[in-house]
Coordinates of C-alpha atoms and ligand atoms in Angstrom, one line a residue:
X1 CA 103.6 106.9 107.6
X2 CA 105.2 104.4 106.0
X3 CA 104.3 100.4 106.9
X4 CA 106.7 98.0 107.0
X5 CA 106.3 94.0 107.3
X6 CA 108.6 91.2 107.5
X7 CA 107.8 87.7 107.5
X8 CA 110.3 84.6 108.5
X9 CA 108.8 81.5 107.4
X10 CA 109.5 77.8 108.1
X11 CA 111.1 75.0 105.7
X12 CA 111.6 77.5 103.3
X13 CA 107.6 78.0 102.5
X14 CA 107.1 80.9 100.0
X15 CA 105.7 84.2 102.4
X16 CA 105.3 86.5 99.2
X17 CA 101.3 86.1 99.3
X18 CA 101.5 86.7 103.2
X19 CA 103.6 89.7 102.8
X20 CA 101.4 91.1 100.1
X21 CA 98.3 90.6 102.2
X22 CA 100.0 92.3 105.0
X23 CA 100.9 95.4 102.6
X24 CA 97.0 95.7 102.1
X25 CA 96.4 96.3 105.4
X26 CA 99.2 98.9 105.8
X27 CA 98.4 100.9 102.8
X28 CA 96.5 103.3 104.7
X29 CA 100.1 104.4 106.1
X30 CA 101.5 105.7 102.7
X31 CA 100.7 104.9 99.1
X32 CA 103.6 106.5 97.1
X33 CA 105.2 103.4 96.8
X34 CA 105.1 99.6 97.7
X35 CA 107.8 97.2 97.2
X36 CA 109.2 93.7 98.4
X37 CA 112.1 91.8 99.1
X38 CA 113.0 88.2 99.6
X39 CA 115.9 85.8 99.9
X40 CA 116.1 83.8 97.1
X41 CA 118.5 81.0 96.7
X42 CA 121.2 83.2 98.4
X43 CA 120.4 86.3 96.6
X44 CA 118.2 89.5 97.2
X45 CA 115.5 89.5 95.3
X46 CA 113.2 92.6 94.7
X47 CA 110.3 94.2 93.1
X48 CA 109.1 97.7 93.5
X49 CA 106.6 99.6 92.2
X50 CA 105.5 103.5 92.0
X51 CA 102.2 104.2 93.4
X52 CA 99.3 102.2 95.1
X53 CA 99.8 98.7 96.1
X54 CA 97.7 97.3 93.1
X55 CA 100.7 98.6 91.0
X56 CA 103.2 96.2 92.5
X57 CA 100.5 93.6 92.5
X58 CA 100.5 93.6 88.8
X59 CA 104.1 93.7 88.5
X60 CA 104.0 90.7 90.9
X61 CA 101.8 88.9 88.3
X62 CA 104.4 88.8 85.6
X63 CA 107.4 88.6 87.4
X64 CA 106.4 86.2 90.3
X65 CA 108.9 85.9 93.3
X66 CA 109.4 83.4 96.0
X67 CA 111.5 83.0 99.0
X68 CA 111.0 81.9 102.6
X69 CA 112.1 85.0 104.6
X70 CA 111.0 88.4 103.2
X71 CA 110.1 92.2 104.0
X72 CA 107.6 94.5 102.6
X73 CA 107.1 98.1 102.7
X74 CA 104.4 101.1 101.4
X75 CA 105.9 104.3 101.4
X76 CA 105.2 108.0 102.3
X77 CA 108.0 109.7 100.6
X78 CA 110.0 111.7 103.0
X79 CA 113.6 111.7 101.5
X80 CA 113.4 111.5 97.9
X81 CA 110.6 111.4 95.3
X82 CA 108.2 108.8 95.0
X83 CA 110.0 106.9 92.0
X84 CA 110.5 103.3 92.1
X85 CA 114.5 103.9 92.4
X86 CA 113.4 105.5 95.7
X87 CA 110.9 102.9 96.5
X88 CA 111.8 100.5 99.4
X89 CA 113.2 97.6 100.1
X90 CA 116.5 99.6 99.4
X91 CA 119.5 97.1 98.8
X92 CA 122.9 97.4 99.0
X93 CA 124.8 94.3 97.8
X94 CA 123.3 91.4 100.0
X95 CA 121.2 93.5 102.4
X96 CA 117.5 94.6 102.2
X97 CA 116.3 97.4 104.4
X98 CA 112.6 98.6 105.0
X99 CA 112.7 101.8 107.3
X100 CA 109.4 104.0 108.8
X101 CA 111.0 107.1 109.9
X102 CA 113.9 109.6 109.2
X103 CA 117.5 108.8 109.7
X104 CA 118.7 112.5 110.7
X105 CA 122.6 112.2 110.3
X106 CA 122.4 110.4 107.1
X107 CA 124.2 112.7 105.1
X108 CA 127.4 112.4 107.7
X109 CA 126.8 108.7 107.2
X110 CA 126.7 109.0 103.3
X111 CA 129.8 110.8 103.3
X112 CA 131.8 108.1 105.1
X113 CA 130.3 105.2 103.4
X114 CA 131.3 107.0 100.2
X115 CA 134.9 107.2 101.1
X116 CA 134.5 103.5 102.0
X117 CA 133.6 103.5 98.1
X118 CA 129.9 102.6 98.5
X119 CA 127.8 104.1 95.6
X120 CA 124.4 105.8 96.4
X121 CA 121.7 105.0 94.2
X122 CA 118.6 106.3 95.8
X123 CA 117.9 109.5 97.1
X124 CA 116.5 107.8 100.5
X125 CA 118.2 108.4 103.6
X126 CA 117.5 104.5 104.3
X127 CA 120.0 103.8 101.8
X128 CA 122.7 104.6 104.4
X129 CA 121.2 101.9 106.6
X130 CA 121.4 99.3 104.0
X131 CA 125.2 100.3 103.2
X132 CA 126.3 100.4 106.8
X133 CA 124.8 96.8 107.3
X134 CA 126.7 95.3 104.0
X135 CA 130.1 97.0 105.1
X136 CA 129.7 95.5 108.7
X137 CA 128.5 92.0 107.4
X138 CA 131.7 92.6 104.8
X139 CA 133.9 92.9 107.7
X140 CA 132.9 89.4 109.1
X141 CA 130.2 90.7 111.4
X142 CA 127.2 88.4 111.9
X143 CA 123.6 90.1 110.9
X144 CA 123.5 90.6 114.7
X145 CA 126.6 92.1 115.5
X146 CA 126.1 94.4 112.5
X147 CA 122.9 95.4 113.4
X148 CA 123.7 96.3 116.7
X149 CA 126.9 98.6 115.7
X150 CA 124.7 100.0 113.1
X151 CA 122.0 101.0 115.4
X152 CA 124.6 102.7 117.3
X153 CA 125.3 104.6 114.5
X154 CA 121.9 106.0 113.2
X155 CA 120.1 108.8 114.8
X156 CA 116.4 109.8 114.4
X157 CA 113.2 108.0 114.0
X158 CA 112.9 104.4 112.6
X159 CA 111.1 101.2 112.5
X160 CA 113.5 99.0 110.6
X161 CA 113.8 95.5 109.2
X162 CA 116.5 94.1 107.0
X163 CA 117.4 90.6 105.5
X164 CA 120.6 89.1 104.3
X165 CA 121.5 87.0 101.2
X166 CA 124.1 85.1 102.8
X167 CA 122.1 84.6 105.9
X168 CA 118.6 83.4 104.4
X169 CA 116.9 82.4 107.9
X170 CA 117.9 85.8 109.7
X171 CA 115.6 88.8 109.5
X172 CA 116.7 91.8 111.8
X173 CA 114.4 94.6 113.1
X174 CA 114.5 97.6 115.6
X175 CA 112.3 100.5 116.4
X176 CA 113.2 104.0 117.5
X177 CA 109.7 106.3 117.8
X178 CA 108.3 104.4 114.9
X179 CA 105.7 101.3 116.0
X180 CA 107.0 97.8 115.3
X181 CA 105.3 94.9 116.6
X182 CA 106.6 91.2 116.4
X183 CA 104.1 88.8 115.8
X184 CA 103.9 84.9 116.8
X185 CA 101.9 82.3 115.3
X186 CA 102.8 79.8 112.4
X187 CA 105.7 82.4 111.3
X188 CA 107.6 84.9 113.1
X189 CA 106.3 88.2 111.7
X190 CA 107.0 91.7 111.8
X191 CA 104.4 94.5 111.6
X192 CA 103.9 98.3 111.7
X193 CA 100.5 97.6 113.1
X194 CA 99.0 94.5 114.4
X195 CA 96.3 94.0 111.6
X196 CA 98.7 93.5 109.0
X197 CA 100.0 90.7 110.5
X198 CA 96.9 89.4 112.7
X199 CA 95.8 87.2 110.0
X200 CA 99.0 84.6 110.8
X201 CA 99.9 85.6 114.1
X202 CA 98.0 84.9 117.5
X203 CA 100.6 86.6 120.0
X204 CA 102.2 89.9 119.9
X205 CA 105.2 91.6 121.4
X206 CA 105.2 95.7 120.9
X207 CA 109.0 96.7 120.8
X208 CA 109.8 99.5 122.9
X209 CA 111.8 102.7 121.7
X210 CA 115.2 101.6 121.5
X211 CA 114.7 97.6 121.5
X212 CA 115.8 95.4 118.4
X213 CA 115.0 91.8 117.6
X214 CA 116.8 89.3 115.8
X215 CA 114.7 86.3 114.1
X216 CA 116.9 83.4 113.5
X217 CA 115.5 79.9 112.3
X218 CA 112.3 80.7 113.3
X219 CA 113.0 82.0 116.9
X220 CA 113.2 85.7 117.9
X221 CA 115.6 87.2 120.4
X222 CA 115.0 90.5 122.0
X223 CA 117.4 93.0 123.1
X224 CA 117.0 96.3 125.0
X225 CA 118.7 99.9 124.0
X226 CA 121.8 98.7 125.6
X227 CA 121.7 95.6 123.7
X228 CA 121.0 93.5 126.7
X229 CA 118.8 90.1 126.3
X230 CA 115.4 90.7 127.3
X231 CA 112.2 88.8 127.4
X232 CA 109.4 90.5 126.9
X233 CA 105.9 89.3 127.5
X234 CA 103.6 88.1 124.5
X235 CA 100.2 89.5 124.4
X236 CA 97.2 88.1 122.6
X237 CA 96.1 90.0 119.8
X238 CA 92.8 91.2 120.7
X239 CA 89.9 91.3 118.0
X240 CA 89.4 95.2 118.1
X241 CA 93.0 95.6 116.6
X242 CA 92.0 93.7 113.6
X243 CA 91.0 95.5 110.4
X244 CA 88.0 93.4 109.2
X245 CA 87.7 94.9 106.1
X246 CA 85.2 97.1 104.2
X247 CA 82.2 94.6 104.4
X248 CA 79.2 95.9 102.6
X249 CA 80.6 99.8 102.1
X250 CA 82.5 101.0 99.1
X251 CA 85.0 102.6 101.2
X252 CA 86.4 102.4 104.7
X253 CA 85.5 106.2 105.2
X254 CA 81.9 105.5 104.6
X255 CA 82.0 102.3 106.9
X256 CA 83.5 104.2 109.7
X257 CA 81.1 107.1 109.5
X258 CA 77.9 104.8 109.7
X259 CA 80.1 102.7 112.6
X260 CA 80.1 105.8 114.8
X261 CA 76.8 105.1 116.9
X262 CA 78.1 101.7 117.9
X263 CA 82.0 103.1 118.3
X264 CA 80.3 106.2 120.7
X265 CA 78.5 103.6 122.7
X266 CA 81.6 101.5 123.3
X267 CA 83.5 104.6 124.2
X268 CA 80.9 105.6 126.7
X269 CA 80.3 102.0 128.1
X270 CA 84.2 101.6 128.9
X271 CA 85.1 104.8 130.2
X272 CA 84.6 105.7 133.7
X273 CA 86.3 108.9 134.3
X274 CA 87.7 108.8 137.7
X275 CA 88.4 111.9 140.1
X276 CA 91.9 111.0 140.5
X277 CA 93.3 112.8 137.3
X278 CA 92.2 116.2 138.5
X279 CA 94.0 115.9 141.9
X280 CA 95.4 119.1 142.4
X281 CA 95.0 120.4 138.9
X282 CA 94.4 123.9 138.3
X283 CA 95.2 124.2 134.8
X284 CA 94.9 121.7 131.7
X285 CA 97.0 121.9 128.8
X286 CA 95.7 119.8 125.6
X287 CA 98.2 118.6 123.0
X288 CA 97.5 117.4 119.6
X289 CA 97.2 117.9 115.9
X290 CA 94.8 118.3 112.6
X291 CA 91.2 117.0 113.7
X292 CA 92.5 115.5 117.2
X293 CA 93.5 119.2 117.6
X294 CA 89.9 120.3 116.7
X295 CA 88.5 118.0 119.5
X296 CA 90.7 119.7 122.0
X297 CA 89.3 122.7 120.8
X298 CA 85.8 121.8 121.6
X299 CA 87.2 120.3 125.2
X300 CA 88.0 123.8 125.9
X301 CA 84.6 125.3 125.6
X302 CA 83.3 122.2 127.8
X303 CA 86.0 122.2 130.6
X304 CA 86.2 125.7 131.1
X305 CA 82.2 125.6 131.3
X306 CA 81.6 122.6 133.3
X307 CA 85.1 121.8 135.3
X308 CA 86.1 125.6 135.7
X309 CA 89.4 125.2 134.8
X310 CA 91.4 127.1 132.4
X311 CA 92.4 125.2 129.3
X312 CA 95.1 126.2 126.7
X313 CA 94.8 124.2 123.5
X314 CA 98.0 123.9 121.5
X315 CA 99.0 122.7 117.9
X316 CA 101.8 120.1 119.3
X317 CA 104.2 120.8 116.5
X318 CA 104.4 124.5 117.2
X319 CA 104.1 124.0 121.2
X320 CA 107.6 122.4 121.4
X321 CA 109.2 124.8 119.3
X322 CA 108.4 127.8 121.2
X323 CA 109.3 128.2 125.0
X324 CA 106.1 127.8 126.6
X325 CA 105.5 128.3 130.5
X326 CA 104.1 125.6 132.2
X327 CA 102.5 126.4 135.1
X328 CA 102.3 124.5 138.6
X329 CA 99.5 121.9 138.8
X330 CA 98.9 121.5 135.0
X331 CA 97.3 118.3 133.6
X332 CA 98.8 117.6 130.4
X333 CA 96.1 116.0 127.9
X334 CA 97.4 114.6 124.5
X335 CA 94.8 113.6 121.8
X336 CA 95.7 111.4 119.4
X337 CA 93.7 108.6 117.3
X338 CA 97.0 106.8 116.3
X339 CA 98.9 107.4 119.2
X340 CA 102.2 107.8 117.4
X341 CA 102.0 111.2 115.9
X342 CA 105.5 112.6 116.6
X343 CA 104.7 116.1 117.0
X344 CA 102.3 115.1 120.0
X345 CA 104.9 112.7 121.4
X346 CA 107.6 115.4 121.4
X347 CA 105.6 117.8 122.8
X348 CA 104.7 115.8 125.7
X349 CA 108.1 114.9 126.1
X350 CA 108.5 118.7 126.4
X351 CA 106.0 118.8 128.9
X352 CA 107.9 115.8 130.5
X353 CA 111.4 117.5 130.9
X354 CA 109.8 120.9 131.8
X355 CA 107.6 120.4 134.5
X356 CA 106.3 118.3 137.2
X357 CA 102.7 117.6 135.3
X358 CA 101.0 114.8 135.0
X359 CA 100.4 113.5 131.5
X360 CA 96.9 111.9 130.1
X361 CA 96.4 110.5 126.7
X362 CA 93.0 110.0 124.7
X363 CA 94.2 107.2 122.1
X364 CA 92.3 104.8 120.0
X365 CA 95.4 102.4 119.3
X366 CA 96.0 100.4 122.3
X367 CA 99.4 100.2 123.5
X368 CA 100.7 102.9 121.2
X369 CA 103.7 105.1 122.1
X370 CA 101.5 108.1 123.4
X371 CA 99.2 106.1 125.4
X372 CA 102.8 104.4 126.7
X373 CA 104.3 107.3 128.0
X374 CA 101.4 108.7 129.5
X375 CA 100.1 108.4 133.6
X376 CA 96.5 108.1 132.5
X377 CA 95.0 106.6 129.4
X378 CA 91.2 107.0 127.9
X379 CA 91.0 104.4 125.2
X380 CA 88.2 105.6 122.3
X381 CA 86.6 102.5 121.4
X382 CA 86.2 103.2 118.0
X383 CA 88.1 100.2 116.4
X384 CA 90.4 100.4 114.0
X385 CA 90.2 103.2 111.6
X386 CA 91.8 102.7 108.2
X387 CA 90.3 106.1 106.3
X388 CA 92.8 108.2 106.3
X389 CA 90.3 110.9 107.1
X390 CA 89.6 110.7 110.6
X391 CA 85.9 110.3 111.5
X392 CA 84.4 107.6 114.3
X393 CA 87.9 108.3 116.0
X394 CA 87.0 111.9 116.0
X395 CA 83.5 111.9 117.4
X396 CA 84.7 109.1 119.9
X397 CA 87.5 111.6 121.1
X398 CA 84.8 113.8 121.7
X399 CA 82.9 111.4 123.7
X400 CA 85.8 110.8 126.3
X401 CA 86.5 114.7 126.3
X402 CA 82.8 115.4 127.2
X403 CA 82.7 112.4 129.6
X404 CA 85.6 114.2 131.2
X405 CA 83.8 117.5 131.3
X406 CA 80.4 116.2 132.4
X407 CA 81.3 114.0 135.0
X408 CA 79.8 115.9 137.8
X409 CA 76.8 116.8 136.0
X410 CA 74.4 113.7 136.1
X411 CA 71.8 115.2 133.9
X412 CA 74.2 115.4 131.1
X413 CA 75.7 112.0 132.5
X414 CA 72.2 110.5 131.7
X415 CA 71.9 112.4 128.3
X416 CA 75.0 110.5 127.2
X417 CA 72.9 107.4 126.6
X418 CA 70.8 109.2 124.0
X419 CA 73.6 110.1 121.9
X420 CA 74.1 106.9 120.1
X421 CA 70.5 106.8 118.6
X422 CA 70.7 110.3 117.7
X423 CA 73.7 109.9 115.8
X424 CA 71.6 107.1 114.1
X425 CA 69.0 109.7 113.2
X426 CA 71.7 111.8 111.9
X427 CA 73.1 108.9 110.0
X428 CA 69.8 108.3 108.4
X429 CA 69.6 111.4 106.4
X430 CA 72.6 110.6 104.5
X431 CA 70.9 110.5 101.3
X432 CA 69.9 114.1 101.7
X433 CA 73.4 115.1 102.3
X434 CA 74.2 113.3 99.2
X435 CA 71.7 115.5 97.5
X436 CA 73.9 118.4 98.2
X437 CA 77.0 116.9 97.0
X438 CA 76.3 118.8 93.7
X439 CA 76.1 122.3 95.1
X440 CA 79.6 122.0 96.4
X441 CA 81.5 119.8 94.2
X442 CA 82.3 122.1 91.5
X443 CA 83.3 125.0 93.5
X444 CA 87.1 126.3 93.9
X445 CA 86.6 126.9 97.6
X446 CA 83.8 126.5 100.6
X447 CA 83.2 128.4 104.1
X448 CA 82.2 127.0 107.1
X449 CA 80.7 128.9 109.8
X450 CA 79.9 127.8 113.5
X451 CA 79.6 129.5 117.0
X452 CA 80.6 128.3 120.2
X453 CA 82.2 124.5 120.3
X454 CA 80.4 124.3 116.6
X455 CA 83.2 126.6 115.5
X456 CA 86.0 123.8 115.8
X457 CA 83.5 121.7 114.1
X458 CA 83.2 124.2 111.7
X459 CA 87.4 123.9 111.1
X460 CA 87.0 120.1 111.4
X461 CA 84.4 120.1 108.7
X462 CA 86.3 122.0 106.2
X463 CA 89.5 120.0 107.0
X464 CA 87.4 116.8 105.8
X465 CA 86.4 118.6 102.5
X466 CA 89.9 120.0 101.8
X467 CA 91.7 116.5 102.7
X468 CA 89.6 114.1 100.5
X469 CA 87.9 116.2 97.8
X470 CA 90.9 118.7 97.3
X471 CA 88.4 121.7 97.4
X472 CA 89.9 124.4 99.5
X473 CA 88.0 125.1 102.6
X474 CA 88.3 127.4 105.5
X475 CA 86.1 127.5 108.9
X476 CA 85.6 130.4 110.5
X477 CA 83.8 131.5 113.8
X478 CA 80.6 132.9 112.4
X479 CA 80.9 136.4 114.2
X480 CA 84.5 136.7 112.7
X481 CA 83.2 136.8 109.1
X482 CA 82.7 140.6 109.0
X483 CA 86.3 141.0 109.9
X484 CA 87.7 139.7 106.7
X485 CA 86.8 136.5 105.2
X486 CA 83.3 137.9 104.5
X487 CA 85.1 139.3 100.8
X488 CA 85.3 135.8 99.7
X489 CA 81.5 135.5 99.5
X490 CA 80.4 135.8 96.3
X491 CA 77.1 133.8 94.2
X492 CA 79.5 130.9 93.7
X493 CA 81.2 130.2 97.2
X494 CA 79.3 127.3 98.8
X495 CA 78.7 128.8 103.0
X496 CA 78.1 125.9 105.0
X497 CA 76.6 127.1 108.4
X498 CA 76.2 125.2 111.4
X499 CA 73.1 126.8 113.2
X500 CA 71.3 124.6 115.7
X501 CA 68.1 126.2 117.6
X502 CA 70.5 126.8 120.9
X503 CA 71.2 130.1 123.0
X504 CA 73.6 131.5 119.8
X505 CA 71.1 130.8 117.1
X506 CA 70.1 134.7 116.8
X507 CA 73.9 135.7 116.5
X508 CA 74.5 132.8 114.1
X509 CA 71.4 133.6 112.3
X510 CA 72.2 136.8 111.6
X511 CA 75.3 136.0 110.3
X512 CA 74.2 134.0 107.9
X513 CA 71.7 136.8 106.9
X514 CA 74.8 138.8 106.3
X515 CA 76.5 135.8 104.1
X516 CA 72.8 135.5 102.0
X517 CA 73.0 139.5 101.4
X518 CA 76.3 138.7 99.6
X519 CA 76.1 135.3 98.1
X520 CA 73.4 132.4 97.2
X521 CA 74.5 128.7 98.0
X522 CA 74.1 129.0 101.5
X523 CA 73.7 125.3 103.1
X524 CA 72.7 125.5 106.9
X525 CA 72.7 122.3 109.3
X526 CA 70.2 123.2 111.8
X527 CA 67.2 121.4 113.6
X528 CA 63.4 121.8 113.2
X529 CA 63.0 124.7 115.1
X530 CA 65.8 126.7 113.7
X531 CA 64.8 125.8 110.4
X532 CA 61.3 127.4 110.9
X533 CA 63.3 130.6 111.4
X534 CA 66.0 130.7 109.1
X535 CA 65.7 132.4 105.5
X536 CA 63.6 130.4 102.8
X537 CA 66.3 131.2 100.2
X538 CA 68.6 128.9 102.0
X539 CA 69.2 125.2 101.8
X540 CA 68.5 123.7 105.1
X541 CA 69.1 120.0 106.5
X542 CA 67.0 119.3 109.3
X543 CA 69.3 117.6 112.1
X544 CA 67.5 115.6 115.2
X545 CA 67.2 117.8 118.4
X546 CA 69.9 116.9 120.7
X547 CA 70.8 118.6 124.1
X548 CA 73.0 121.5 123.3
X549 CA 76.0 120.3 124.9
X550 CA 75.8 117.5 122.4
X551 CA 75.7 119.3 119.3
X552 CA 79.5 119.3 118.8
X553 CA 79.6 115.8 118.5
X554 CA 76.4 115.0 116.7
X555 CA 76.8 117.9 113.7
X556 CA 80.2 116.7 113.0
X557 CA 78.7 113.4 111.7
X558 CA 76.8 115.4 108.5
X559 CA 79.8 117.2 107.6
X560 CA 82.3 113.9 107.2
X561 CA 79.1 112.6 104.9
X562 CA 79.1 115.9 103.1
X563 CA 82.9 115.8 102.5
X564 CA 82.5 111.9 101.4
X565 CA 79.8 112.7 98.8
X566 CA 81.8 115.6 97.4
X567 CA 85.0 113.5 97.0
X568 CA 82.8 110.6 95.3
X569 CA 81.4 113.2 93.1
X570 CA 84.9 114.4 91.8
X571 CA 86.1 110.9 91.7
X572 CA 88.7 111.3 94.6
X573 CA 90.3 108.2 96.1
X574 CA 88.5 108.8 99.3
X575 CA 90.3 106.4 101.5
X576 CA 93.8 107.1 100.4
X577 CA 93.8 111.0 99.5
X578 CA 96.8 112.2 97.6
X579 CA 99.5 113.1 99.8
X580 CA 98.4 111.8 103.0
X581 CA 99.1 109.3 105.4
X582 CA 97.3 108.1 108.4
X583 CA 99.6 107.8 111.1
X584 CA 102.3 110.8 110.8
X585 CA 105.4 109.6 112.2
X586 CA 107.8 112.4 111.0
X587 CA 108.0 115.8 112.1
Ligands
LIG20 C1 92.5 114.3 109.4 C2 93.6 113.8 110.3 C3 94.7 114.1 110.7 C4 95.0 113.7 112.2 C5 96.3 113.8 112.5 C6 96.7 113.8 114.0 O1 91.1 113.9 108.8 O2 93.1 112.5 110.7 O3 94.4 115.6 110.9 O4 94.0 113.9 112.9 O5 97.3 113.7 111.6 O6 96.7 112.2 113.8 P1 96.5 111.6 115.4 O7 95.2 111.8 116.0 O8 96.6 110.1 115.0 O9 97.4 112.1 116.5

């Protein structure tokens, strides 16, 4: 949610191209606008453009910028419309700031600053930071002193980077609840993620909450939340944090869908689930949002069946604002691709404050905030996920959760080994699935049905369709249809059913009959033996046979492909769906 980058060069070598390359890697975090600012001959020069980064690049061609130190931003708008005026960097007279997060007390700060004569020209909360820094610099403070003072005044969540016209070799940055990494190589760099700086940095320091850094004359000095100097350890940037591009694929999303067999294989290989996390556990509480929440819903079926531990699954943004009771011996599990989702992070904090529960995380991004606050971390080895709609991270989450559930069931543990190759077979059906897209692409609405652990997969299929194709879609437990949603069915609405030949087959098949009696666009994902028993007037995709417990993982894949091909037919920007951003660091 907003991406920030900063590069402090050497010998005044122009860093603009490096900033743009970094922004290309960060665009998945927001694409309402993009901007760049550099210090040029003692002045702040900035260029901003509404919309995708390409618009900024086009502008830069006609108005080239050059500077030895600079900051850049891709925006997902929170305060203020996505206009050029509200685009970052936001500047005061001689200070430019990029910010990811929300300054909660900006109204009070603005009021104070206005009394001091500062004129606000944007609708952003960030402008308060720029003017605060300017005020302190005008009062004679150094960038370091000014920054320290301003950090004491602002409240909320932020990753900030700032440059100063009168201090052309200085860049300041801080992190509080929004990610920020400091990279080292030929240059000292800042980036919301490591991918954005990995091309020019070999080592990295992840700032912790409250920490800040001064980069002056090519050297970084770090401070903790009490402004005491610290010496954090640098880590080598590992390959799995690097975005290697789209390769032969038209979109990241398609590439990431296709990578699932290897992501699953790696996730199985690298995760050994020990018994220690269940020591004294009599209840499991899963906290997550969006797609990760649906992974949690699947886990509930598995955990209660195989671990025999009662499991609650909670939408993190709701959980923390009611007064939930956390029973004794509860294990909280956060599921998150990014590891940064603020709702999930805050829900975990609620658990920490109100219980002695241990906290585990299932996360894809190493060293992310949620993984750092957890007692146990299981990393999904999906690799960097750039497509805004989560695909390979979701199936990798399911693999971890299944691994937890099945760990004492030798037969299932063995069956795991077949999962990647069966997923490959499912991916081989992509042309058949592409052929279904015209049956959905002109619809205004679509219904997804599933039973048991395939019910959350129906919800996930519907979410994938709506977020990338903008077709309204709803998932329902197939048995719930008759209690209301069936009123939606007519000849035009596609009804997409998940119906493997399992112990619930007969029930789902009769729900399908009921739908068929009222509509004619019924699409079923099933297997060979199921297909023979299902009505001929329906459209069927025959998926490979797989052990019933693994169907949620494998059935997710064709639904991702379906959403992808429908979105393509509708001309949507699959990797950057409107209004969304990859990592949701605002509430
Ligand atoms: C949808 C999607 C989102 C995320 C949600 C939580 O495709 O990706 O619904 O699942 O924003 O994000 P994480 O998993 O990063 O906590």
